[in-house]
CSV table of C-alpha atoms and ligand atoms in Angstrom, one decimal:
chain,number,residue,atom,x,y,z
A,289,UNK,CA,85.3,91.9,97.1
A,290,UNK,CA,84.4,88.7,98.8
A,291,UNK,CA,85.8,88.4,102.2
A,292,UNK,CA,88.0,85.0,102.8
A,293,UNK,CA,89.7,83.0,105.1
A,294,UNK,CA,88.6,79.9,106.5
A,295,UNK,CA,89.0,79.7,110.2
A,296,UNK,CA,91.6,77.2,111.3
A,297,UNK,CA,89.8,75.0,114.1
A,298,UNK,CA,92.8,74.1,115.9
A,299,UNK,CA,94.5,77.6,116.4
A,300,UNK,CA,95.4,78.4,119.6
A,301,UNK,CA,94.8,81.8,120.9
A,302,UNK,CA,98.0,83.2,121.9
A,303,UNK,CA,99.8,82.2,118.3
A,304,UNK,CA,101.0,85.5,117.2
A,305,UNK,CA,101.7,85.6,113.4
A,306,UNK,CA,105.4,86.0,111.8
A,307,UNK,CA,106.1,88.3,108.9
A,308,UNK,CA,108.5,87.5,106.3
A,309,UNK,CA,110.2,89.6,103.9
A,310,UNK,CA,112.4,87.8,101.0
A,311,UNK,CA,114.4,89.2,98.6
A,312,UNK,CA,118.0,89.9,97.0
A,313,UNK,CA,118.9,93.0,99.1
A,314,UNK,CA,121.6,93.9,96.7
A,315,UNK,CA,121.4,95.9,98.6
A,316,UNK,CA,119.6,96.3,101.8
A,317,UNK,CA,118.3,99.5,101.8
A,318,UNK,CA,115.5,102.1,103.9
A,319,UNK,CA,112.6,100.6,101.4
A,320,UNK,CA,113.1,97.1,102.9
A,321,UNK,CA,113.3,98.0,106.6
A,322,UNK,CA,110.9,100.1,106.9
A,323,UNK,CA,108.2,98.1,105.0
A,324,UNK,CA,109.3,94.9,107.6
A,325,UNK,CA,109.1,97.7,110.4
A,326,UNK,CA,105.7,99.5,109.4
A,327,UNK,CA,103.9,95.8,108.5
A,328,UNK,CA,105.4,94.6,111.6
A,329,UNK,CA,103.8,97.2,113.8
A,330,UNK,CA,100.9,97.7,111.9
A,331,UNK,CA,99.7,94.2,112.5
A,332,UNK,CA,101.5,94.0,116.0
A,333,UNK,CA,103.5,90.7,114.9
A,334,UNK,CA,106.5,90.0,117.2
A,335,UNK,CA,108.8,88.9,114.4
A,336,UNK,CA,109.8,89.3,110.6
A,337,UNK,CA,112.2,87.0,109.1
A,338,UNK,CA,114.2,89.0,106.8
A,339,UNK,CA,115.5,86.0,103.9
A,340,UNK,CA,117.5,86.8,101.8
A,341,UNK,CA,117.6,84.8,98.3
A,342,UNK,CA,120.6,83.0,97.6
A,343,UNK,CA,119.9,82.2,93.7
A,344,UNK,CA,116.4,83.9,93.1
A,345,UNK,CA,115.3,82.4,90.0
A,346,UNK,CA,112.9,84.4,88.5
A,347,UNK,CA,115.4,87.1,87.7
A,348,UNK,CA,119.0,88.2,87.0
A,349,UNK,CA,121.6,86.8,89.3
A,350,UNK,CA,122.4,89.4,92.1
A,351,UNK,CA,125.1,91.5,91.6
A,352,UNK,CA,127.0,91.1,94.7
A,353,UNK,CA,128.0,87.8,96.0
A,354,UNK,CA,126.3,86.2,98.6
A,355,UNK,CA,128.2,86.5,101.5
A,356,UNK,CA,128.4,90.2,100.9
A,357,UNK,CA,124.6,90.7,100.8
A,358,UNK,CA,124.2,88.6,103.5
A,359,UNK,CA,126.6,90.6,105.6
A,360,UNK,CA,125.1,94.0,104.8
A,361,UNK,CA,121.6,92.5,105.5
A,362,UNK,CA,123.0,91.9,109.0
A,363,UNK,CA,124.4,95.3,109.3
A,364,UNK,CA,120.9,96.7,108.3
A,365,UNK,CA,119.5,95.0,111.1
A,366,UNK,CA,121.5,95.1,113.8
A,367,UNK,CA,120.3,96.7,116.9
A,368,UNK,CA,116.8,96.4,115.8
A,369,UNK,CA,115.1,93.2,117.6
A,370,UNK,CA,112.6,92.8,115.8
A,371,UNK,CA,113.8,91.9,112.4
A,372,UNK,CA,115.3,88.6,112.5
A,373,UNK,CA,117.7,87.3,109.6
A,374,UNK,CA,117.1,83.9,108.3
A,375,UNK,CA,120.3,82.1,106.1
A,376,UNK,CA,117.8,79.2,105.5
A,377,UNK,CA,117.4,80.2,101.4
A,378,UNK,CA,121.4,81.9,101.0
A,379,UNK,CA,123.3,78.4,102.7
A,380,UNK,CA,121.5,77.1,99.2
A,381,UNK,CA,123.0,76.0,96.3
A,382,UNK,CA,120.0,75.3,94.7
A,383,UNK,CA,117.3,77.7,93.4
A,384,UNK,CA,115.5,79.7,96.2
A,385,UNK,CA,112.0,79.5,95.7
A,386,UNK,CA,109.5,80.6,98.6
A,387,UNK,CA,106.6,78.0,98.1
A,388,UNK,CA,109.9,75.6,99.6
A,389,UNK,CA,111.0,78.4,102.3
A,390,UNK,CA,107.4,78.3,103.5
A,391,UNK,CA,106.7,74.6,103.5
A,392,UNK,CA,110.7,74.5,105.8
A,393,UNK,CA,109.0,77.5,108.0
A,394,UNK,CA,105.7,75.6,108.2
A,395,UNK,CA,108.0,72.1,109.7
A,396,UNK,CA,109.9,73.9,112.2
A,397,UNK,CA,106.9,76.4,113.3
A,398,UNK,CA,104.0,73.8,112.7
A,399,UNK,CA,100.8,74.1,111.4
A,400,UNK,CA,98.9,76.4,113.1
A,401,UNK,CA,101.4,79.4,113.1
A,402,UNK,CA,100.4,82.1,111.0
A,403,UNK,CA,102.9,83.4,108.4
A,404,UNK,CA,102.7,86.6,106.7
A,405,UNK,CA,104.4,87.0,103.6
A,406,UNK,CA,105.4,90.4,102.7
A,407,UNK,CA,105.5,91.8,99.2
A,408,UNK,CA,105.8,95.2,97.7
A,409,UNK,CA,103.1,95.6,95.0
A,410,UNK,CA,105.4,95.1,92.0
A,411,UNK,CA,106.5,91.9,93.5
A,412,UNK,CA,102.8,90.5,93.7
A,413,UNK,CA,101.9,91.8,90.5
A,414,UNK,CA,104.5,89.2,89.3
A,415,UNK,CA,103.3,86.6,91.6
A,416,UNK,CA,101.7,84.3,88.7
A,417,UNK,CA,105.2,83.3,87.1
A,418,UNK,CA,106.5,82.1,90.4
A,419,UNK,CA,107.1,78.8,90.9
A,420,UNK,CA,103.8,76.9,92.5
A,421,UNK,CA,102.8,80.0,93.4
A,422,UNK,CA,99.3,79.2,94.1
A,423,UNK,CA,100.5,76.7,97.2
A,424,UNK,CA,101.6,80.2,98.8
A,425,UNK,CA,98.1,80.8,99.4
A,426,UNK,CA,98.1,77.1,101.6
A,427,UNK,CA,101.4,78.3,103.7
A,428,UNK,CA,100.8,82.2,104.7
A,429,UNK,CA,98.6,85.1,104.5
A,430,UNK,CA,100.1,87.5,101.7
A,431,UNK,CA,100.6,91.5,103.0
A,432,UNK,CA,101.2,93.7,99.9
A,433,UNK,CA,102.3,97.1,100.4
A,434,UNK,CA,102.1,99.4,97.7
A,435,UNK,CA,105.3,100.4,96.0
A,436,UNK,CA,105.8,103.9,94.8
A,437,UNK,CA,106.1,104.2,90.9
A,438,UNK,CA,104.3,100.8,90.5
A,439,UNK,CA,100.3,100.6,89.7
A,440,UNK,CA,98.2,99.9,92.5
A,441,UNK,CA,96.5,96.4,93.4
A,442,UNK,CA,93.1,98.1,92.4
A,443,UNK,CA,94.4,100.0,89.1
A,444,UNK,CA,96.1,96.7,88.3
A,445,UNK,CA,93.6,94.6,88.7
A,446,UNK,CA,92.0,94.8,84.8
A,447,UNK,CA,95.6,94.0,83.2
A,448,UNK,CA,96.8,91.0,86.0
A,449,UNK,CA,97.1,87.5,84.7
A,450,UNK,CA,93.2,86.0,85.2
A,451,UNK,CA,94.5,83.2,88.0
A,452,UNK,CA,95.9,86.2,90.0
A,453,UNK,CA,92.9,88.6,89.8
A,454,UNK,CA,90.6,85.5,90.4
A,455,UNK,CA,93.1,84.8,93.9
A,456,UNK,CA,93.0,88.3,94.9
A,457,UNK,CA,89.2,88.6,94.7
A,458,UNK,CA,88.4,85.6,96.4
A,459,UNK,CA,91.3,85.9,99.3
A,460,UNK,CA,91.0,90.2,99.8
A,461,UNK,CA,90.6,91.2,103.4
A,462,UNK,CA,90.4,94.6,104.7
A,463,UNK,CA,90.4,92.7,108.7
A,464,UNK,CA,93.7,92.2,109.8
A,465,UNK,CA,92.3,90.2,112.5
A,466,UNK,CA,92.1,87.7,109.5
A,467,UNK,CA,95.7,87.1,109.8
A,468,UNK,CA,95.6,85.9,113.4
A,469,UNK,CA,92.2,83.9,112.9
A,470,UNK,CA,93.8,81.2,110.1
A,471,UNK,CA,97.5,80.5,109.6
A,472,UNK,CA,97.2,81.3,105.9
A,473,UNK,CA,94.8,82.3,102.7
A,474,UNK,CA,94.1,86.0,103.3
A,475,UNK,CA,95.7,88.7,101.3
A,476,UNK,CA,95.7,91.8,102.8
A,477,UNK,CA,96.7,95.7,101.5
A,478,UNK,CA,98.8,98.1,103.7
A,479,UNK,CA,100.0,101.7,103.3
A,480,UNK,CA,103.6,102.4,104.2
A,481,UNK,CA,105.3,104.8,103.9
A,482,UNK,CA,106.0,105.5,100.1
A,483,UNK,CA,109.9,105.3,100.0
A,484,UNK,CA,110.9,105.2,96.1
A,485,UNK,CA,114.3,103.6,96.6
A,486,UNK,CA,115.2,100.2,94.8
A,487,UNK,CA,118.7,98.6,95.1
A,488,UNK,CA,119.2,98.6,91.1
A,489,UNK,CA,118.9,103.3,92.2
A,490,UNK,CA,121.7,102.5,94.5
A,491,UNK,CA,123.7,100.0,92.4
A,492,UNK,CA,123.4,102.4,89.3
A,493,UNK,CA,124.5,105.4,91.6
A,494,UNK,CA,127.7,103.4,93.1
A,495,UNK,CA,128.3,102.8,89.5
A,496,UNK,CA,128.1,106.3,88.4
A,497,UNK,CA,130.8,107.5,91.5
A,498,UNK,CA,127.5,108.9,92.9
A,499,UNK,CA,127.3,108.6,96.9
A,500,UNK,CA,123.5,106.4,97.4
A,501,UNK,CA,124.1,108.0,100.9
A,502,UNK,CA,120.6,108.6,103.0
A,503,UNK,CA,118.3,105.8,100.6
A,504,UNK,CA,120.7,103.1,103.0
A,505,UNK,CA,122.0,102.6,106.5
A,506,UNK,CA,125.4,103.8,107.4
A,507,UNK,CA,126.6,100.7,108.4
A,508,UNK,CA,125.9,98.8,105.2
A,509,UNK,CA,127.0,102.3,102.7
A,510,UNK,CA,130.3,101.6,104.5
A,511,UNK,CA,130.5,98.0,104.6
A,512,UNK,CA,129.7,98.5,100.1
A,513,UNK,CA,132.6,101.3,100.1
A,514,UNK,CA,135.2,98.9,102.6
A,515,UNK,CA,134.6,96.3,99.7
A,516,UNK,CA,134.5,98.2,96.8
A,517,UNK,CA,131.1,96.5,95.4
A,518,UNK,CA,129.2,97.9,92.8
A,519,UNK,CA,131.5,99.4,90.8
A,520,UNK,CA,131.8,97.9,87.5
A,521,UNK,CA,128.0,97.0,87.0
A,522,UNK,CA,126.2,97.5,83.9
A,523,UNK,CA,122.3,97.3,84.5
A,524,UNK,CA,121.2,97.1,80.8
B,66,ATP,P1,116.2,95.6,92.7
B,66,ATP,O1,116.1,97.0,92.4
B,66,ATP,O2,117.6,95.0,92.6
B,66,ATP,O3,115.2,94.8,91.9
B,66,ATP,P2,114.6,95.9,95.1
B,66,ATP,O4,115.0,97.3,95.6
B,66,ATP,O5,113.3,95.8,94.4
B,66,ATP,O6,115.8,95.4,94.2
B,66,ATP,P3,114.3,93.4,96.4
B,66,ATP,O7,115.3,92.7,97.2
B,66,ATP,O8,114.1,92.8,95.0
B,66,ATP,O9,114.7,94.9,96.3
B,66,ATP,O10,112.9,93.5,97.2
B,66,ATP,C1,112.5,92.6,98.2
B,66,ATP,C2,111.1,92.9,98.5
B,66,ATP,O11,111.0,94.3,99.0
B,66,ATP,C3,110.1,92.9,97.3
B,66,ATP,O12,108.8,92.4,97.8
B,66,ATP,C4,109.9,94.4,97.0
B,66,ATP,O13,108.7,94.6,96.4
B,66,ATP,C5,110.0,95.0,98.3
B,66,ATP,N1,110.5,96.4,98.2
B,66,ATP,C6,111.8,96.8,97.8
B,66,ATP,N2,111.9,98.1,97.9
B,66,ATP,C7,110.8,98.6,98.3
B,66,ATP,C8,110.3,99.9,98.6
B,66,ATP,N3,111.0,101.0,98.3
B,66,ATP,N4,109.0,100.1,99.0
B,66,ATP,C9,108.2,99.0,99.2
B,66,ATP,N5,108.6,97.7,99.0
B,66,ATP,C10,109.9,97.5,98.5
């Protein structure tokens, strides 16, 4: 596939990219932190913004309210100085959509900065429905990483919405230094390492009386037992 991004002329050399990870962490579990950790060091970025969504809107509200994921996100990541939590989307009361967390990002870190957005492969393939989701492309590089039990980019290419496939072929690196070179526009593919655990497998175990012990950190499997979430969900 063609190779993209155009080269930002006023870049300066010592800019080193962000990553950002979004998402409900209802809860935060081992799939999240270690995708953030593994992109983080794979591309050698000093920082990922974990975000969570206050009220993601393009799916079913969170089951546990917000100051409850937001206080488990910040028991996942203590000690760990590389993962930084951002409240900018859960102080919200209106809808959280990342086109806006980007354009905030882009005022308080400029123009030149390059962001990295993070998404897990099911979460790209289901990029067309979100809202302006072609200005993402303007505001950060995208990093998928491929999400066990989901198809791959490649494999999914033939069934994706046109406008995606048509993005994806145009912006497709396999050069990470394409992420330091422009402060948005590539896309890029990394392996991590396959971890299939989602929060709706721990919600639906907690639900069951199961323990979801070892698919979470300690900290936050305790903080969910202290307050007794996830008890009386129904996924269906
Ligand atoms: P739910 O099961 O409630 O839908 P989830 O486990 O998918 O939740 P989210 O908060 O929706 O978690 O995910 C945030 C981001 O992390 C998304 O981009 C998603 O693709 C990615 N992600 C979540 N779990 C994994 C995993 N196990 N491996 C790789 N990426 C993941």
């Amino acid at each position: 596939m063609e190779q993209l991004p155009i080269p930002h002329p006023s870049l300066p050399a010592d800019s080193s990219p962000i990553g950002i990870l979004g998402g409900t962490f209802d809860p935060l579990h081992f799939g999240h932190l270690r995708l953030a950790q593994e992109l983080a060091q794979q591309l050698a970025l000093d920082e990922v913004r974990i975000i969570p969504a206050g009220s993601p809107p393009h799916r079913a509200p969170p089951s546990a309210a917000v100051q409850h994921r937001l206080e488990m996100v910040r028991l996942g990541l203590a000690g760990n100085p590389l993962l930084i939590l951002d409240e900018r989307e859960i102080s919200k009361s209106t809808p959280s959509y990342t086109v806006e967390t980007l354009l905030d990002l882009r005022r308080e870190l400029g123009a030149a900065r390059p962001l990295c957005l993070f998404l897990g492969s099911d979460a790209f393939l289901g990029l067309a429905g979100w809202h302006r989701w072609r200005e993402l492309f303007e505001l950060a590089h995208v990093v998928v990483a491929q999400r066990p039990g989901h198809p791959g980019l490649a494999r999914a290419a033939a069934t994706m919405p046109a406008q995606l496939r048509d993005e994806l072929n145009r912006r497709l690196t396999n050069e990470a230094e394409a992420l330091r070179s422009a402060p948005a526009g590539a896309i890029i593919v990394q392996p991590v390492t396959a971890l299939d655990i989602s929060a709706t497998q721990i919600r639906e175990e907690l639900a069951a009386g199961r323990s979801p012990c070892y698919l979470l950190p300690d900290a936050v499997l305790d903080y969910i037992q202290t307050h007794s979430l996830y008890k009386d969900i129904d996924e269906t």
